[in-house]
Structure formats: structure tokens, C-alpha cells
mmCIF file of C-alpha atoms in Angstrom:
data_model
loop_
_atom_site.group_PDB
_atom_site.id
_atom_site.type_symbol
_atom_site.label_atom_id
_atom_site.label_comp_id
_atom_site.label_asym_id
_atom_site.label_seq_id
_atom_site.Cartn_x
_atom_site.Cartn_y
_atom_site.Cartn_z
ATOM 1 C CA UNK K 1 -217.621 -52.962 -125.801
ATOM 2 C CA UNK K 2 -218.737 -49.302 -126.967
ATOM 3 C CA UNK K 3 -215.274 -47.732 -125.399
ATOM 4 C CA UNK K 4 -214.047 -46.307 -122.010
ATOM 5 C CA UNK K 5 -214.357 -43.334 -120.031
ATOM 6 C CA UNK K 6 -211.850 -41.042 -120.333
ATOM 7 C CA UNK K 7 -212.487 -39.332 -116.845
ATOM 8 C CA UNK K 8 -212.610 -42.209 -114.759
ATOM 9 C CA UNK K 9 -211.320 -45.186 -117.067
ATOM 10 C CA UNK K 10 -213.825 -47.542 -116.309
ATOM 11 C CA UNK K 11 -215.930 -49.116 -119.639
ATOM 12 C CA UNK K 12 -218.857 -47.308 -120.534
ATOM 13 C CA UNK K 13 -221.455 -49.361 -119.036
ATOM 14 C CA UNK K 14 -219.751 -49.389 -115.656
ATOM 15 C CA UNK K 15 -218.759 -45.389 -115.818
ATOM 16 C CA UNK K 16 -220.267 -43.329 -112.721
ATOM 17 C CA UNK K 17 -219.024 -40.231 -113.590
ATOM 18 C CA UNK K 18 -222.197 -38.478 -114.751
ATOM 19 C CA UNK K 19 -224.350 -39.873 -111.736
ATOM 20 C CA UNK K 20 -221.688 -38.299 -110.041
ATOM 21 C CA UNK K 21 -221.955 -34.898 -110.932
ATOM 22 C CA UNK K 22 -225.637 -35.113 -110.761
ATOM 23 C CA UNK K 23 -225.012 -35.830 -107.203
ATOM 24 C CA UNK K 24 -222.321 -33.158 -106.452
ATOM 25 C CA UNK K 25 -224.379 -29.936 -107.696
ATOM 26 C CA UNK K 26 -226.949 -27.591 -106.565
ATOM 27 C CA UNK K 27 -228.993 -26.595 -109.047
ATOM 28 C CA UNK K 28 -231.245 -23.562 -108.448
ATOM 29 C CA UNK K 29 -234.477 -23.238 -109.884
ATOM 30 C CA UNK K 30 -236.527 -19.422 -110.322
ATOM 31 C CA UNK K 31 -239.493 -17.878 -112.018
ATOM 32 C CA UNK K 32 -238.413 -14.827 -113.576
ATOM 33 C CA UNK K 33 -240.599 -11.777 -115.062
ATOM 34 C CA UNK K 34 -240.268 -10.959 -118.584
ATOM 35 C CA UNK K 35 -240.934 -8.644 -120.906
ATOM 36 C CA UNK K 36 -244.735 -8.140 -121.274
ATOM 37 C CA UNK K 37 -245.781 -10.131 -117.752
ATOM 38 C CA UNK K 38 -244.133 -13.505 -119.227
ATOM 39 C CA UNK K 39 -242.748 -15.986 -116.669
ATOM 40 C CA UNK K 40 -239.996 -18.064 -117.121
ATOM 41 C CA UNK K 41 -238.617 -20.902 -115.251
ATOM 42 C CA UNK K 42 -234.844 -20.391 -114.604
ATOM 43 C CA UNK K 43 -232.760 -23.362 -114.157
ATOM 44 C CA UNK K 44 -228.937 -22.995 -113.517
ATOM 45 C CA UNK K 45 -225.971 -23.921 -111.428
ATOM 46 C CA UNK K 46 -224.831 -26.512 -113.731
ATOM 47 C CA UNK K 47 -221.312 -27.529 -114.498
ATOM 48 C CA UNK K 48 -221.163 -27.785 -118.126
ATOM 49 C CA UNK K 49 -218.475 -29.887 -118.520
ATOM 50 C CA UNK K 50 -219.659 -32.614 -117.004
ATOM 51 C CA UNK K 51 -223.446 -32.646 -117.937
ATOM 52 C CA UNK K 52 -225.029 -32.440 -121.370
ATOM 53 C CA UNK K 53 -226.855 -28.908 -120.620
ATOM 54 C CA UNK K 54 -228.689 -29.168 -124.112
ATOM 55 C CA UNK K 55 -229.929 -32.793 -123.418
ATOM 56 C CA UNK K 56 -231.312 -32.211 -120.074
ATOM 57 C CA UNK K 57 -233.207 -29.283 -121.358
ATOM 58 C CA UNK K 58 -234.598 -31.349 -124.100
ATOM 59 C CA UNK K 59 -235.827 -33.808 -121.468
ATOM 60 C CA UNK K 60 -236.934 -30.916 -119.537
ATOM 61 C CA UNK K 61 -239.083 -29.276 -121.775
ATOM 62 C CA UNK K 62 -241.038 -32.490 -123.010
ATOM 63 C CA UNK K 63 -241.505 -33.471 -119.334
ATOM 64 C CA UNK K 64 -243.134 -29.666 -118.785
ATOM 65 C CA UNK K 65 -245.083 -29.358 -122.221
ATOM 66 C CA UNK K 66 -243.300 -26.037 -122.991
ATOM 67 C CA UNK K 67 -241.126 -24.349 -124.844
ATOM 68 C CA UNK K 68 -237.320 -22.756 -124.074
ATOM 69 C CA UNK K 69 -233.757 -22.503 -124.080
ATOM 70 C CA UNK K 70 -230.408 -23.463 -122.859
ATOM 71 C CA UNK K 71 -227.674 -20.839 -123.492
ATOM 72 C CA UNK K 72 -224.679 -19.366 -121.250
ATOM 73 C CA UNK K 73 -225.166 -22.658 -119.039
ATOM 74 C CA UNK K 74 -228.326 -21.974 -117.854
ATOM 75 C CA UNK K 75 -232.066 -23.922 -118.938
ATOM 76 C CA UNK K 76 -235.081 -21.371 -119.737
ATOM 77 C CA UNK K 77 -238.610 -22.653 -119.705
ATOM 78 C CA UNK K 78 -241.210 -20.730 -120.932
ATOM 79 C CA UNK K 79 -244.212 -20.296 -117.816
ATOM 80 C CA UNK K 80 -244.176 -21.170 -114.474
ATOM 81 C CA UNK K 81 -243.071 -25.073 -114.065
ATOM 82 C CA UNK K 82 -240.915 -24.555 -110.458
ATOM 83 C CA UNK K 83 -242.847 -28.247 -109.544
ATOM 84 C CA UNK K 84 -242.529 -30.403 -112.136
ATOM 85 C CA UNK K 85 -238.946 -28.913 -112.830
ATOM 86 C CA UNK K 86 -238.232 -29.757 -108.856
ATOM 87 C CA UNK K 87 -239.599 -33.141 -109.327
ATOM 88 C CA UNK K 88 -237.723 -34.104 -112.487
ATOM 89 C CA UNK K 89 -234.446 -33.105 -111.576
ATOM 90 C CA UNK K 90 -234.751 -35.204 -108.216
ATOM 91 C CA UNK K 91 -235.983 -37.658 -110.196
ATOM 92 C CA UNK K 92 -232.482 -37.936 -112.489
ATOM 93 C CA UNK K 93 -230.783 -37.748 -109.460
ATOM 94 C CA UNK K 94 -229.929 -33.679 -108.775
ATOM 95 C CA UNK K 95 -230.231 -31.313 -105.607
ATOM 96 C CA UNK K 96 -232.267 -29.016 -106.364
ATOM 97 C CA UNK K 97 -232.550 -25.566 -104.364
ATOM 98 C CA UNK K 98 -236.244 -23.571 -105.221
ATOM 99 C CA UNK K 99 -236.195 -19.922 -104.820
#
């Protein structure tokens, strides 16, 4: 056995608690206007305690075929990838709100 949850004590392979969380929050997704006409997808509303923030944008970015950033618990993506990001996070199981 690889262990047991410490949130919900159940083993690993039985553990809900991520799926969970996925299910519980609203994540908002926005272009934003940079510097110099530059879009960015913003994606945030996440609870950082229960979700791997740094993960998901990892995912996130190869899914979109761009680069960005996760910092103060928020995903960055560089362009304009309001779609596919909608459709991915659906996909893993999130609500996602598109402004």
C-alpha cells in the first residue's frame, strides 16, 4: 500500500479528497491586457491547499502550447486560450466561470 490520506483517512487509492475539491470550487477564467497589447489568460479561484496549483498549470500549459505562470494562487497563460482552458478544467472535473 503507498500510505493513507491524512484528510480523509482512507488509503491512497481509495482517497476522494482531491476530486472533491475539484468539485467544490469555482474557478474563474479572464483575458487580461498587458503591457505592450499582450493577452494573458487568467486562471484563479483556487484553494491552494487542497490542489497542486503548480501541477495543474503544468498540465495547463502543455494542453494550450504556451507559456506562463502560477504565483500568489493564481495560473497565467501567455495569449488568449479562454476555450481550451474552459474545456480542460471541465475535463479534470472543475466549474469553471468565463468572464
Amino acid at each position: 500500500m503507498s500510505g493513507i490520506c491524512p484528510k480523509c483517512g482512507l488509503p491512497m487509492e481509495l482517497c476522494m479528497c482531491e476530486e472533491l475539491a475539484r468539485e467544490q470550487q469555482s474557478v474563474r477564467i479572464a483575458v487580461d491586457t498587458r503591457r505592450y497589447g499582450k493577452t494573458v489568460t487568467v486562471i484563479d479561484g483556487f484553494d491552494g491547499n487542497d490542489i497542486d496549483i503548480a501541477d495543474l498549470a503544468k498540465k495547463l500549459k502543455s494542453k494550450c502550447a504556451a507559456g506562463g505562470t502560477c504565483k500568489d494562487g493564481r495560473i497565467e497563460l501567455q495569449g488568449d486560450h479562454k476555450k481550451k482552458v474552459d474545456a480542460a478544467l471541465k475535463e479534470m472535473g472543475f466549474r469553471t466561470e468565463v468572464r
